[in-house]
mmCIF file of N, CA and C in Angstrom:
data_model
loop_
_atom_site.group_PDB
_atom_site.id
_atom_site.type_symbol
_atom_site.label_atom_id
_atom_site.label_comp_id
_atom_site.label_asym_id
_atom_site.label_seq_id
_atom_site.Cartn_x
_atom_site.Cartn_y
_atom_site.Cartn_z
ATOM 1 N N UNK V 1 7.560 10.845 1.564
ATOM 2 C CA UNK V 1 7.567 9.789 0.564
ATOM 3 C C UNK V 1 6.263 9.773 -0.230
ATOM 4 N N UNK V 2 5.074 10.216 0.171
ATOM 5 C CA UNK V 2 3.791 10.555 -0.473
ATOM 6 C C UNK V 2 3.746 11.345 -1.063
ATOM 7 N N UNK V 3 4.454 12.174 -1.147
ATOM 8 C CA UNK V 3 4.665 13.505 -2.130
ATOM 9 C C UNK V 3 4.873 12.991 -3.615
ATOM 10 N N UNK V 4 4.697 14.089 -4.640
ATOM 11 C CA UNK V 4 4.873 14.072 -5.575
ATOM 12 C C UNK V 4 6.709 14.297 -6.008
ATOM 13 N N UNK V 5 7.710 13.291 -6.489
ATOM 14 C CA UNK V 5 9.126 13.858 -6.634
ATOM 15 C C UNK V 5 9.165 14.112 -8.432
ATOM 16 N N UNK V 6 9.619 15.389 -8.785
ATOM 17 C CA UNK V 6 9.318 15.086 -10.365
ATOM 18 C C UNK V 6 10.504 14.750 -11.257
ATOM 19 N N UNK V 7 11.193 13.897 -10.243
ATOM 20 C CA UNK V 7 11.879 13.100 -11.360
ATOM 21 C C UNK V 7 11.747 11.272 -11.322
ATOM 22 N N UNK V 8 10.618 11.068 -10.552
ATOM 23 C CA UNK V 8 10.087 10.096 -10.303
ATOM 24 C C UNK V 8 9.173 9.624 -11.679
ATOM 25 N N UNK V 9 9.768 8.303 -12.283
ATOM 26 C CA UNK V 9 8.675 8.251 -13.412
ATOM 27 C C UNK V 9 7.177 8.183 -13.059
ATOM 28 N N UNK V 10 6.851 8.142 -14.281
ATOM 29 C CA UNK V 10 5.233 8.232 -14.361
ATOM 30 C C UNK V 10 4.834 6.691 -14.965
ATOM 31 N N UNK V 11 3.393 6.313 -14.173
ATOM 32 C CA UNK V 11 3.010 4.507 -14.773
ATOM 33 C C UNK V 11 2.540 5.472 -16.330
ATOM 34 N N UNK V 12 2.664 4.284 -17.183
ATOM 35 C CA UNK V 12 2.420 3.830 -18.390
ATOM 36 C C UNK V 12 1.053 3.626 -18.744
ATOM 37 N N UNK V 13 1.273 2.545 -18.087
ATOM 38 C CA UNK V 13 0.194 1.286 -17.895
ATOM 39 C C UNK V 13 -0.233 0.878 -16.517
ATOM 40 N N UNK V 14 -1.551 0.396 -16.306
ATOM 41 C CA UNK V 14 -1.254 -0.114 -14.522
ATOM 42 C C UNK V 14 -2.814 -0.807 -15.163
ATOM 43 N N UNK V 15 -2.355 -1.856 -14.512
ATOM 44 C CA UNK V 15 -3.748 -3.036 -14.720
ATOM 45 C C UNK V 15 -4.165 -4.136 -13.714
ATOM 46 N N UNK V 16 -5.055 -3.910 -12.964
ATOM 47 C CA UNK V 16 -5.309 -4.504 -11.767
ATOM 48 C C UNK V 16 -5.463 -5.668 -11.743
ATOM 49 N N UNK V 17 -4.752 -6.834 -11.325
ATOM 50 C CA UNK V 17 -5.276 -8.567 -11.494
ATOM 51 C C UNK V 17 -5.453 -8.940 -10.592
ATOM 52 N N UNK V 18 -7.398 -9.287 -10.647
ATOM 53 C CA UNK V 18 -7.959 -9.534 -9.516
ATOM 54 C C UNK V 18 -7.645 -10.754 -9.108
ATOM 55 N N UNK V 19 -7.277 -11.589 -9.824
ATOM 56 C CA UNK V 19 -7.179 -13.386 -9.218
ATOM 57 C C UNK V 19 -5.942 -13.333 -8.519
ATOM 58 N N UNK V 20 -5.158 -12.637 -9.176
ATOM 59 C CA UNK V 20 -3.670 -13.408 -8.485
ATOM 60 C C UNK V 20 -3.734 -11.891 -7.332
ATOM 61 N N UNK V 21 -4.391 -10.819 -7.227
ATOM 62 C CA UNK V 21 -4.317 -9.729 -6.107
ATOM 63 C C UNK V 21 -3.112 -8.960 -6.281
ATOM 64 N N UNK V 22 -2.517 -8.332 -7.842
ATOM 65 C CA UNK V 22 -1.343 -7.725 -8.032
ATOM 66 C C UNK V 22 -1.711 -6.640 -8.721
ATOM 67 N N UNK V 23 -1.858 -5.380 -8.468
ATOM 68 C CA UNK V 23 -1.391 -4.090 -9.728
ATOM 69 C C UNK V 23 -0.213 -4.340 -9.728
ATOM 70 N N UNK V 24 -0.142 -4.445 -11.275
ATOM 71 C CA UNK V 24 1.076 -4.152 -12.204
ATOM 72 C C UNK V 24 0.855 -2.839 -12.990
ATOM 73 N N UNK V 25 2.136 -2.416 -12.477
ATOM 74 C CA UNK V 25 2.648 -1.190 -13.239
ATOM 75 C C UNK V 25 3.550 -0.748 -13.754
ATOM 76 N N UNK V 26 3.465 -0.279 -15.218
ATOM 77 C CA UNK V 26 4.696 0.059 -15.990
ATOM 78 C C UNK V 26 5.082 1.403 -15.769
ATOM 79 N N UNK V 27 6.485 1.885 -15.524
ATOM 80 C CA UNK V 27 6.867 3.126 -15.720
ATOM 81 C C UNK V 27 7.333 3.962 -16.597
ATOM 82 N N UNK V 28 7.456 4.833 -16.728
ATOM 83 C CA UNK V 28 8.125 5.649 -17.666
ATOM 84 C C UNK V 28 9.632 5.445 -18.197
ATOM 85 N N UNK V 29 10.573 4.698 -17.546
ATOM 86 C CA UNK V 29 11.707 4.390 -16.893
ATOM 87 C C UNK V 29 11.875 2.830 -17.627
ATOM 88 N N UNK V 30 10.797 2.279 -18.278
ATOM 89 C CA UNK V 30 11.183 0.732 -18.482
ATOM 90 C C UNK V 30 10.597 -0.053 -17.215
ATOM 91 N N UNK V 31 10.805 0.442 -15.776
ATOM 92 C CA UNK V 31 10.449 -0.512 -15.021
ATOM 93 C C UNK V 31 8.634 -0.967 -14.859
ATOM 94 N N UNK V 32 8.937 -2.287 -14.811
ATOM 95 C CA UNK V 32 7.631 -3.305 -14.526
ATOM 96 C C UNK V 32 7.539 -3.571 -12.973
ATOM 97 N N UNK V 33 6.528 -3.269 -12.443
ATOM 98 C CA UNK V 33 6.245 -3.546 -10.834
ATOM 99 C C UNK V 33 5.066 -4.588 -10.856
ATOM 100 N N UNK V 34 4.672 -6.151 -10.549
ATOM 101 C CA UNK V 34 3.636 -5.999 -9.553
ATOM 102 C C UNK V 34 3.649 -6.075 -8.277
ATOM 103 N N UNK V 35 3.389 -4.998 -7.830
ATOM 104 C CA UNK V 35 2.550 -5.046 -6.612
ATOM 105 C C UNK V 35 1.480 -5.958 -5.721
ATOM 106 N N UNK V 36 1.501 -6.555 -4.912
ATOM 107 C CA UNK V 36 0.554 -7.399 -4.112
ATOM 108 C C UNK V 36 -0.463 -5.993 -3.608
ATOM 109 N N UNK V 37 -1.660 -6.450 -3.298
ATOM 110 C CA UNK V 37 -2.658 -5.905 -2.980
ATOM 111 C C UNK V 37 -2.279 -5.918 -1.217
ATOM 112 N N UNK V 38 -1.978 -7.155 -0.906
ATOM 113 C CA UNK V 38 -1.343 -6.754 0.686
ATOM 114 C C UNK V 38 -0.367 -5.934 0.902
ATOM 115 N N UNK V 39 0.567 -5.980 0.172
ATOM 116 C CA UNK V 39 1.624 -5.029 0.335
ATOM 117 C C UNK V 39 1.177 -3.746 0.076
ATOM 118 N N UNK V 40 0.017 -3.534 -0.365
ATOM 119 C CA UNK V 40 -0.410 -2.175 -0.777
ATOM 120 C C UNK V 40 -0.963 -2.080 0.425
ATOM 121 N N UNK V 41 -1.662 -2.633 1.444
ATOM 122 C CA UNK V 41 -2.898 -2.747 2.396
ATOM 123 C C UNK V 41 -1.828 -2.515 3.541
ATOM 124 N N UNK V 42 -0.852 -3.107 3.672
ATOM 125 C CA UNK V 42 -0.200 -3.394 4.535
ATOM 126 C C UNK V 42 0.509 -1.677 4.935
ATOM 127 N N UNK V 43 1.279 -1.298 3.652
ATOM 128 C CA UNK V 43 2.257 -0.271 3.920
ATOM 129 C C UNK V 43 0.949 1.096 3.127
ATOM 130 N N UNK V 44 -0.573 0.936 3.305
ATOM 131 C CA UNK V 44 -1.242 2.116 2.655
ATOM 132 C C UNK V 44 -0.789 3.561 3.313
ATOM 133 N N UNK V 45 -0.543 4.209 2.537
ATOM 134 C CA UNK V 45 -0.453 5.796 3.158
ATOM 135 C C UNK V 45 -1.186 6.618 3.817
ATOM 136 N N UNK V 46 -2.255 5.985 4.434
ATOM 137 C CA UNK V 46 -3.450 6.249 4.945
ATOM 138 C C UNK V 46 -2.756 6.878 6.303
ATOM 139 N N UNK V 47 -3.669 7.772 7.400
ATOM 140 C CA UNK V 47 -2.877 8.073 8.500
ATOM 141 C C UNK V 47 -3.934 6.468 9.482
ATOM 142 N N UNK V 48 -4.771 6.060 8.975
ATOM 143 C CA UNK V 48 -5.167 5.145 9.498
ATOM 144 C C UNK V 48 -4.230 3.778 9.583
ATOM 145 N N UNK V 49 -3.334 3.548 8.861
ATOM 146 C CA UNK V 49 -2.242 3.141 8.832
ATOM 147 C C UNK V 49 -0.866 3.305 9.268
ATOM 148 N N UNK V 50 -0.480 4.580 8.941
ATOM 149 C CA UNK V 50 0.610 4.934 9.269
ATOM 150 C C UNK V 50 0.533 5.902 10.694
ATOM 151 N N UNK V 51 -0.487 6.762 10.840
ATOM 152 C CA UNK V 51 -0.766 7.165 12.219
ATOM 153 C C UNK V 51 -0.490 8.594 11.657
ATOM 154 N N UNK V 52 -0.232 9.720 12.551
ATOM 155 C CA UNK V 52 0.182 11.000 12.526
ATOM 156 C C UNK V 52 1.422 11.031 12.440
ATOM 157 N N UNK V 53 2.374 10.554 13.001
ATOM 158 C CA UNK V 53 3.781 10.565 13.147
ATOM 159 C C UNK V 53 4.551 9.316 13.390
ATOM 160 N N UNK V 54 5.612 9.531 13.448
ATOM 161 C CA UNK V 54 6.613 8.311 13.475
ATOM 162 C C UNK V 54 6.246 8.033 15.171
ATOM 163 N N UNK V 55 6.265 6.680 14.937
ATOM 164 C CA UNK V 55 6.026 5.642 16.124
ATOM 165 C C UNK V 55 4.249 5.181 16.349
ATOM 166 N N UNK V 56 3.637 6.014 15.525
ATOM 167 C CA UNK V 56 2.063 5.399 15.800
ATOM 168 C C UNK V 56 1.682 4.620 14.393
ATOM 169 N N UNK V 57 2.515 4.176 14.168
ATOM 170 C CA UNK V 57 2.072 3.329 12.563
ATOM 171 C C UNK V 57 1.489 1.608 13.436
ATOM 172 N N UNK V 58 0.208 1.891 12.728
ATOM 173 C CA UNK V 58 -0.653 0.569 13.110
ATOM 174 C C UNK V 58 0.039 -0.470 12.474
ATOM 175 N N UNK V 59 0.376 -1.595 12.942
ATOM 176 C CA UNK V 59 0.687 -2.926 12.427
ATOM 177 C C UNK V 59 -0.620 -3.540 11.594
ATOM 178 N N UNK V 60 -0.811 -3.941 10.389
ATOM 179 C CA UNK V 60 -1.846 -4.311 10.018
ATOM 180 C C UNK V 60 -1.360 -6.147 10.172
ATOM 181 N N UNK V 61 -2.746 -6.858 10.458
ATOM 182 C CA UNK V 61 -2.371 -8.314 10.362
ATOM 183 C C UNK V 61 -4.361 -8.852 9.524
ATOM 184 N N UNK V 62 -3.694 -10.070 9.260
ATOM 185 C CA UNK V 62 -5.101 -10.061 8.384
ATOM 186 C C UNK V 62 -5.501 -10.241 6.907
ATOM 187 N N UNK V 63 -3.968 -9.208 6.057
ATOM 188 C CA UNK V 63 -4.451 -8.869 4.661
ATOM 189 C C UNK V 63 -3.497 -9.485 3.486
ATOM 190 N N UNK V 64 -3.824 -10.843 4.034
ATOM 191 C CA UNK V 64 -3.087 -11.271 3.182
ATOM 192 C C UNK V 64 -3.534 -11.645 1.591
ATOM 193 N N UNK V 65 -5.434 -11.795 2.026
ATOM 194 C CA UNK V 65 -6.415 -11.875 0.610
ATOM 195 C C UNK V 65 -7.125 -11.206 0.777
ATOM 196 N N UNK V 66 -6.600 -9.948 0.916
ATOM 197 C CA UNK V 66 -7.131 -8.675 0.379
ATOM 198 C C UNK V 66 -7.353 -8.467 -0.657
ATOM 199 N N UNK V 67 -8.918 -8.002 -1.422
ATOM 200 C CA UNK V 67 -9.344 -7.861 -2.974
ATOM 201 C C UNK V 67 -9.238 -6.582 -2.742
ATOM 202 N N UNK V 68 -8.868 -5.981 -4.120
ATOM 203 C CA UNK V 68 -9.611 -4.363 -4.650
ATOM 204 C C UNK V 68 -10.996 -4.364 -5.002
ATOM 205 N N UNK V 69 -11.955 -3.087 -4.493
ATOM 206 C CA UNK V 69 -12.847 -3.097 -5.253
ATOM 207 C C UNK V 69 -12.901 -2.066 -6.153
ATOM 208 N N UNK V 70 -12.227 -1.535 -6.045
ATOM 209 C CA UNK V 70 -12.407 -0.237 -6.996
ATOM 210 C C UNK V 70 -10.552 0.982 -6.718
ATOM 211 N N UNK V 71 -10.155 1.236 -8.184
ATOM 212 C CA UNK V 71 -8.950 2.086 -8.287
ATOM 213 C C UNK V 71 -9.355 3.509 -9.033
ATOM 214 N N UNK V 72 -9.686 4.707 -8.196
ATOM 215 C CA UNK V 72 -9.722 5.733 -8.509
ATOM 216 C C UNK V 72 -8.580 6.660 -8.929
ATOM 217 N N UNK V 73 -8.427 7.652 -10.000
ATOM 218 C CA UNK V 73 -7.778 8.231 -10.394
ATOM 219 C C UNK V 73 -7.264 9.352 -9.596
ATOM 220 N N UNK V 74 -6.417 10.011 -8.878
ATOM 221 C CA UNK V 74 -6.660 11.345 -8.344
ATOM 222 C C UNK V 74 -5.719 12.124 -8.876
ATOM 223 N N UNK V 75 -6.687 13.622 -9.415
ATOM 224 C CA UNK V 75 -5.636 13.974 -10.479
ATOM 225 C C UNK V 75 -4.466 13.625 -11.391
ATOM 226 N N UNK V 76 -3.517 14.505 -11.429
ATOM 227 C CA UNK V 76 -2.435 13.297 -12.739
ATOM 228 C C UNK V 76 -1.612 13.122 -11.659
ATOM 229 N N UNK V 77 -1.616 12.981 -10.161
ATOM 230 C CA UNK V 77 -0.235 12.070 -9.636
ATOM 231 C C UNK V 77 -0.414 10.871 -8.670
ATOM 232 N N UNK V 78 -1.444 10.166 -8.788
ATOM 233 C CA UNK V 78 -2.008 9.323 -7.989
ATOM 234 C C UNK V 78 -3.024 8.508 -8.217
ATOM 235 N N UNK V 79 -2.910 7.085 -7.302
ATOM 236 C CA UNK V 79 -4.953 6.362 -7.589
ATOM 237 C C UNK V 79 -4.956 6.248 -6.027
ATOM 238 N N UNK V 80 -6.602 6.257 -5.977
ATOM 239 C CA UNK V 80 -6.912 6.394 -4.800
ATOM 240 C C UNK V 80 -7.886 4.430 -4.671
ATOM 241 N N UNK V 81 -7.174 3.333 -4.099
ATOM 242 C CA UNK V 81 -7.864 2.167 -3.866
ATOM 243 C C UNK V 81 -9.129 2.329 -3.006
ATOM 244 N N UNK V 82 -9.799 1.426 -3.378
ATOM 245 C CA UNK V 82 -10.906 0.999 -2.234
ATOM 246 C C UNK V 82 -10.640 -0.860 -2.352
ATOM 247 N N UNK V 83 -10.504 -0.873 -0.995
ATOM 248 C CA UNK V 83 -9.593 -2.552 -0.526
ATOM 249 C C UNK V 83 -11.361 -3.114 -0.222
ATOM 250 N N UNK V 84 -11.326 -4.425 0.134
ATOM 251 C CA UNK V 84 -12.534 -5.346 -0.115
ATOM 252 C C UNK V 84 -12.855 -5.678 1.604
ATOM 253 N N UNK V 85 -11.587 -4.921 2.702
ATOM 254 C CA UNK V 85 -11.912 -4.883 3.890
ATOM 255 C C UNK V 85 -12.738 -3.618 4.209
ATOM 256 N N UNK V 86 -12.858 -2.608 3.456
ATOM 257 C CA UNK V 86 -13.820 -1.150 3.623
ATOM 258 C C UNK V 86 -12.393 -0.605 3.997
ATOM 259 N N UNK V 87 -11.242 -0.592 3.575
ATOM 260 C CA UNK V 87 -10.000 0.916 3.422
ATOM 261 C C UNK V 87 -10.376 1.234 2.429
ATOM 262 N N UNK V 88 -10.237 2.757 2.128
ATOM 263 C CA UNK V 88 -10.380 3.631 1.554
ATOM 264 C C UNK V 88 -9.535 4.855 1.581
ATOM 265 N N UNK V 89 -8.788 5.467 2.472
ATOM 266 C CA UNK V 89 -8.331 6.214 2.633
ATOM 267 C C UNK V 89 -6.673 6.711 2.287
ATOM 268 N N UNK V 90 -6.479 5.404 1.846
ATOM 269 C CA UNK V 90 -5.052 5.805 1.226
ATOM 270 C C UNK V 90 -4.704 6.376 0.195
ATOM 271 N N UNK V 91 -4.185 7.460 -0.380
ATOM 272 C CA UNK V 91 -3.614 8.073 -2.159
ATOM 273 C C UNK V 91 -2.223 7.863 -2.238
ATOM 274 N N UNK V 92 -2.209 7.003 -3.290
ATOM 275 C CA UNK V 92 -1.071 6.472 -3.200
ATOM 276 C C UNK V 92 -0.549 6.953 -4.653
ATOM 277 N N UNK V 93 0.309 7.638 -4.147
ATOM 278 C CA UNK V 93 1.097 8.722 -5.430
ATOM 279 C C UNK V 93 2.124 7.865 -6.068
ATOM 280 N N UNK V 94 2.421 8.151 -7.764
ATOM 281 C CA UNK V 94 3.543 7.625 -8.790
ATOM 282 C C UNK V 94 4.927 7.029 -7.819
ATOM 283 N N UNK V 95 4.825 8.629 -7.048
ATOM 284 C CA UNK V 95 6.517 7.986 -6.506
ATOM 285 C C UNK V 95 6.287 6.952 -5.117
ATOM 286 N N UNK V 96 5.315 7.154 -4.763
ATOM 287 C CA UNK V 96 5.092 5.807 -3.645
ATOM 288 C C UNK V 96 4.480 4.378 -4.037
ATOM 289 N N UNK V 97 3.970 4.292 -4.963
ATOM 290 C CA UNK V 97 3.741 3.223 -5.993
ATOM 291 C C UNK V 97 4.956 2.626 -6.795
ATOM 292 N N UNK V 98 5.909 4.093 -7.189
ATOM 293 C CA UNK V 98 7.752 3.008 -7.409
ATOM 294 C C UNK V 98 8.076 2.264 -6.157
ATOM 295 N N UNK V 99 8.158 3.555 -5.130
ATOM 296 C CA UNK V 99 8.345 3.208 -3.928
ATOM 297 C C UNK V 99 8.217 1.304 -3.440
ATOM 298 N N UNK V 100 7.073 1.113 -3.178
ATOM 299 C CA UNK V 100 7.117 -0.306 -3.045
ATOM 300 C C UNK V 100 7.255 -1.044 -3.942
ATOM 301 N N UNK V 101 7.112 -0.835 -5.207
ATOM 302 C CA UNK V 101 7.723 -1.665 -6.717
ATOM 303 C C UNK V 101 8.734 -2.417 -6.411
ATOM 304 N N UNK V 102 10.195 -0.989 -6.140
ATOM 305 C CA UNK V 102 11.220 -1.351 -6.464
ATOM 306 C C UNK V 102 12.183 -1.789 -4.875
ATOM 307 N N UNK V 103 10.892 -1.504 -4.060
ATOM 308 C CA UNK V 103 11.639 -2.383 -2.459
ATOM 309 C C UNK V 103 10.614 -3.050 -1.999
ATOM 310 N N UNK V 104 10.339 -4.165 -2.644
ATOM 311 C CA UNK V 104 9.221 -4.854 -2.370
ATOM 312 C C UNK V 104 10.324 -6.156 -1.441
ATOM 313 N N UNK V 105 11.054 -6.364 -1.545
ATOM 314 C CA UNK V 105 11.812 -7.322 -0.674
ATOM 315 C C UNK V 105 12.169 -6.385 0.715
ATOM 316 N N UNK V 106 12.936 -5.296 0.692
ATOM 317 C CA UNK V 106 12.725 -4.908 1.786
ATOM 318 C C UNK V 106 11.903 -4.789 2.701
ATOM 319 N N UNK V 107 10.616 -4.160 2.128
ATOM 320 C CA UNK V 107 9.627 -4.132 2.589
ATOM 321 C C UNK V 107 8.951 -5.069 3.254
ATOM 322 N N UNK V 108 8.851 -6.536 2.490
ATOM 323 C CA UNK V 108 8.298 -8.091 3.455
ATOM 324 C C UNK V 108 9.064 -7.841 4.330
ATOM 325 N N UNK V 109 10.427 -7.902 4.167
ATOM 326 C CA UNK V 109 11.096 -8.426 5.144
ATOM 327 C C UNK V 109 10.596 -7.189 6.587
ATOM 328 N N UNK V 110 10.815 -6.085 6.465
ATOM 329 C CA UNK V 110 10.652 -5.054 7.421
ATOM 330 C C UNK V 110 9.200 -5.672 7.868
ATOM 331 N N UNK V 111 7.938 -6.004 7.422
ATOM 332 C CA UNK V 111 6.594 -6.144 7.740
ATOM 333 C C UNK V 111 6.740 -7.770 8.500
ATOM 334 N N UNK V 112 7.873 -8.571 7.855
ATOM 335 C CA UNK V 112 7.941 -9.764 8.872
ATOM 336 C C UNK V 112 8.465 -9.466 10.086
ATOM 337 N N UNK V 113 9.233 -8.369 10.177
ATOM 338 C CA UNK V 113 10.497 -8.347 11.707
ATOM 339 C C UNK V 113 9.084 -7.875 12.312
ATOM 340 N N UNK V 114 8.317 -7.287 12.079
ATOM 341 C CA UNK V 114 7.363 -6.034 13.114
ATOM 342 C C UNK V 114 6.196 -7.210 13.551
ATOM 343 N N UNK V 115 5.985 -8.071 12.401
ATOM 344 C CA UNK V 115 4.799 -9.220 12.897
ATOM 345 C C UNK V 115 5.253 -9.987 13.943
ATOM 346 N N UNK V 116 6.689 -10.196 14.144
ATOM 347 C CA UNK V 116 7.471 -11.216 14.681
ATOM 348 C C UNK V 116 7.452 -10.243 16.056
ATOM 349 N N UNK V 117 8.264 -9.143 16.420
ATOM 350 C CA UNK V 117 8.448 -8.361 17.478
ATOM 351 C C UNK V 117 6.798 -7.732 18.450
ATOM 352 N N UNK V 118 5.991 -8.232 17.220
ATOM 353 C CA UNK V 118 4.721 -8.170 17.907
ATOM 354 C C UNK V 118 4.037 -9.181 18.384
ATOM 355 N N UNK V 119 4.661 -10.182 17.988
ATOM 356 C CA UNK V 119 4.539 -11.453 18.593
ATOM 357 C C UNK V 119 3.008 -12.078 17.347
ATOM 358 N N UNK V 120 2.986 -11.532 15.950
ATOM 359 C CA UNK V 120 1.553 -11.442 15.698
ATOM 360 C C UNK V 120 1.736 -12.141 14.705
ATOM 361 N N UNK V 121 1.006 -12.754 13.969
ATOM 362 C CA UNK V 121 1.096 -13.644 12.305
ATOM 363 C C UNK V 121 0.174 -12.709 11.181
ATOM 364 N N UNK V 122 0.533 -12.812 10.382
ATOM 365 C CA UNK V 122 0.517 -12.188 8.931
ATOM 366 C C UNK V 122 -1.239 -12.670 9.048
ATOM 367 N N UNK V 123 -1.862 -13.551 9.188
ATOM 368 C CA UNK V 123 -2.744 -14.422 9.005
ATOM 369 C C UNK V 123 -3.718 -13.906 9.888
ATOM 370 N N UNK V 124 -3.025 -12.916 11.473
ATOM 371 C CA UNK V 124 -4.021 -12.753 12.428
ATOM 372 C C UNK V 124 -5.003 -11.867 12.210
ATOM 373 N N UNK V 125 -6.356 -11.871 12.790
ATOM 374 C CA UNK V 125 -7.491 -10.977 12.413
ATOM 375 C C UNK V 125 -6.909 -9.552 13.358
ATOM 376 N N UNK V 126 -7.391 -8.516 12.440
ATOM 377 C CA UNK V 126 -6.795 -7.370 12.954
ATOM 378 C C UNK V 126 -7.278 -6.754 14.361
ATOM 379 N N UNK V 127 -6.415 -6.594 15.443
ATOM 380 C CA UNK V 127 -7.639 -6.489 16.995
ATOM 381 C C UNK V 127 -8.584 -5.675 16.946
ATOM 382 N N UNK V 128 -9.913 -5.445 17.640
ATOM 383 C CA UNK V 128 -10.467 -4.516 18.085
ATOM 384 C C UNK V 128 -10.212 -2.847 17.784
ATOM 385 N N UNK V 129 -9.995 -1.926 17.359
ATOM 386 C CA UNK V 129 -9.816 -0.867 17.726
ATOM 387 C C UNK V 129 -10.463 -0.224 19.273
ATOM 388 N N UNK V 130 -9.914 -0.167 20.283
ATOM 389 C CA UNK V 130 -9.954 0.613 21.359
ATOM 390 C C UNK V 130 -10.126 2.254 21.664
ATOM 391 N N UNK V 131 -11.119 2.612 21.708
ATOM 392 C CA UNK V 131 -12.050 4.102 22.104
ATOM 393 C C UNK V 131 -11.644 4.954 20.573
ATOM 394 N N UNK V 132 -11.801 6.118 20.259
ATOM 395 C CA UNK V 132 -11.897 6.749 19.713
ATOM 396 C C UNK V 132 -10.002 7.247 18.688
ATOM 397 N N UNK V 133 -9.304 7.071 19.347
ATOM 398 C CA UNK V 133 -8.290 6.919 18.953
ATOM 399 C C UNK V 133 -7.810 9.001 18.602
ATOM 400 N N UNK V 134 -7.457 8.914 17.602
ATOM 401 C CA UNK V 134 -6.814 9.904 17.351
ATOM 402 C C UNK V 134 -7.987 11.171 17.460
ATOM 403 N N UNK V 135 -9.489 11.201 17.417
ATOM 404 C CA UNK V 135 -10.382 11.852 17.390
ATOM 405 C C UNK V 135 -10.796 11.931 15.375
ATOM 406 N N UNK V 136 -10.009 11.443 14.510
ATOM 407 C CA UNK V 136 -10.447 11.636 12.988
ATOM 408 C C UNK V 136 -10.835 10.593 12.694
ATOM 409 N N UNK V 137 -11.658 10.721 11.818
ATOM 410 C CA UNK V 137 -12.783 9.122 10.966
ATOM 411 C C UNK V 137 -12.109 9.064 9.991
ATOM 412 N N UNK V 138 -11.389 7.594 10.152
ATOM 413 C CA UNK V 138 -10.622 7.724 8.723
ATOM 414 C C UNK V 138 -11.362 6.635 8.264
#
């Protein structure tokens, strides 16, 4: 899903609004996305996030006023965020930026069942990280 698909439109426009915590982005396609900055934080493509493989995806709790500090360009298929908690590591490509655009309801809902089955609130500070973990500094 991080990959580049090339029939995936391309943003237009994308303009970061720091007060309300939304990139909005226009596509090639007509479609208008904003994006929440949590929902970006939440589902980042980072492996610090998502893990190496299916079943080690970290639950994030915590980011619900999450600021950007900075949206880097990376090459022509991606921006690379820096979040106001020190993430950094996510590139979040055209088609994974539709990606949560256009399933942004799915998506809460999937990030509420996992807060709930973890017994955890949207609101909670994120735990400890425990020893060294995967051995990479993300």
């Amino acid at each position: 899903m991080a990959g580049l698909d090339r029939n995936t439109p391309t943003p237009q426009d994308i303009t970061v609004h720091g007060a309300s915590r939304v990139l909005e982005v226009s596509f090639s396609d007509g479609q208008t996305f904003k994006i929440p900055f949590e929902l970006m934080r939440v589902y980042s493509p980072s492996a610090e996030v998502q893990g190496h493989g299916p079943g080690q995806e970290v639950l994030q709790t915590g980011k619900r006023h999450v600021g950007l500090l900075a949206l880097e360009p990376v090459g022509n298929y991606a921006v690379q965020p820096t979040f106001d908690d020190g993430h950094s590591s996510g590139i979040f490509s055209w088609d994974y930026l539709y990606f949560l655009g256009s399933k942004q309801a799915e998506l809460w809902a999937d990030y509420e069942a996992r807060l709930q089955a973890a017994g955890a609130g949207r609101d909670d500070p994120m735990p400890e990280k425990a020893g060294a973990g995967c051995g990479h500094s993300h």
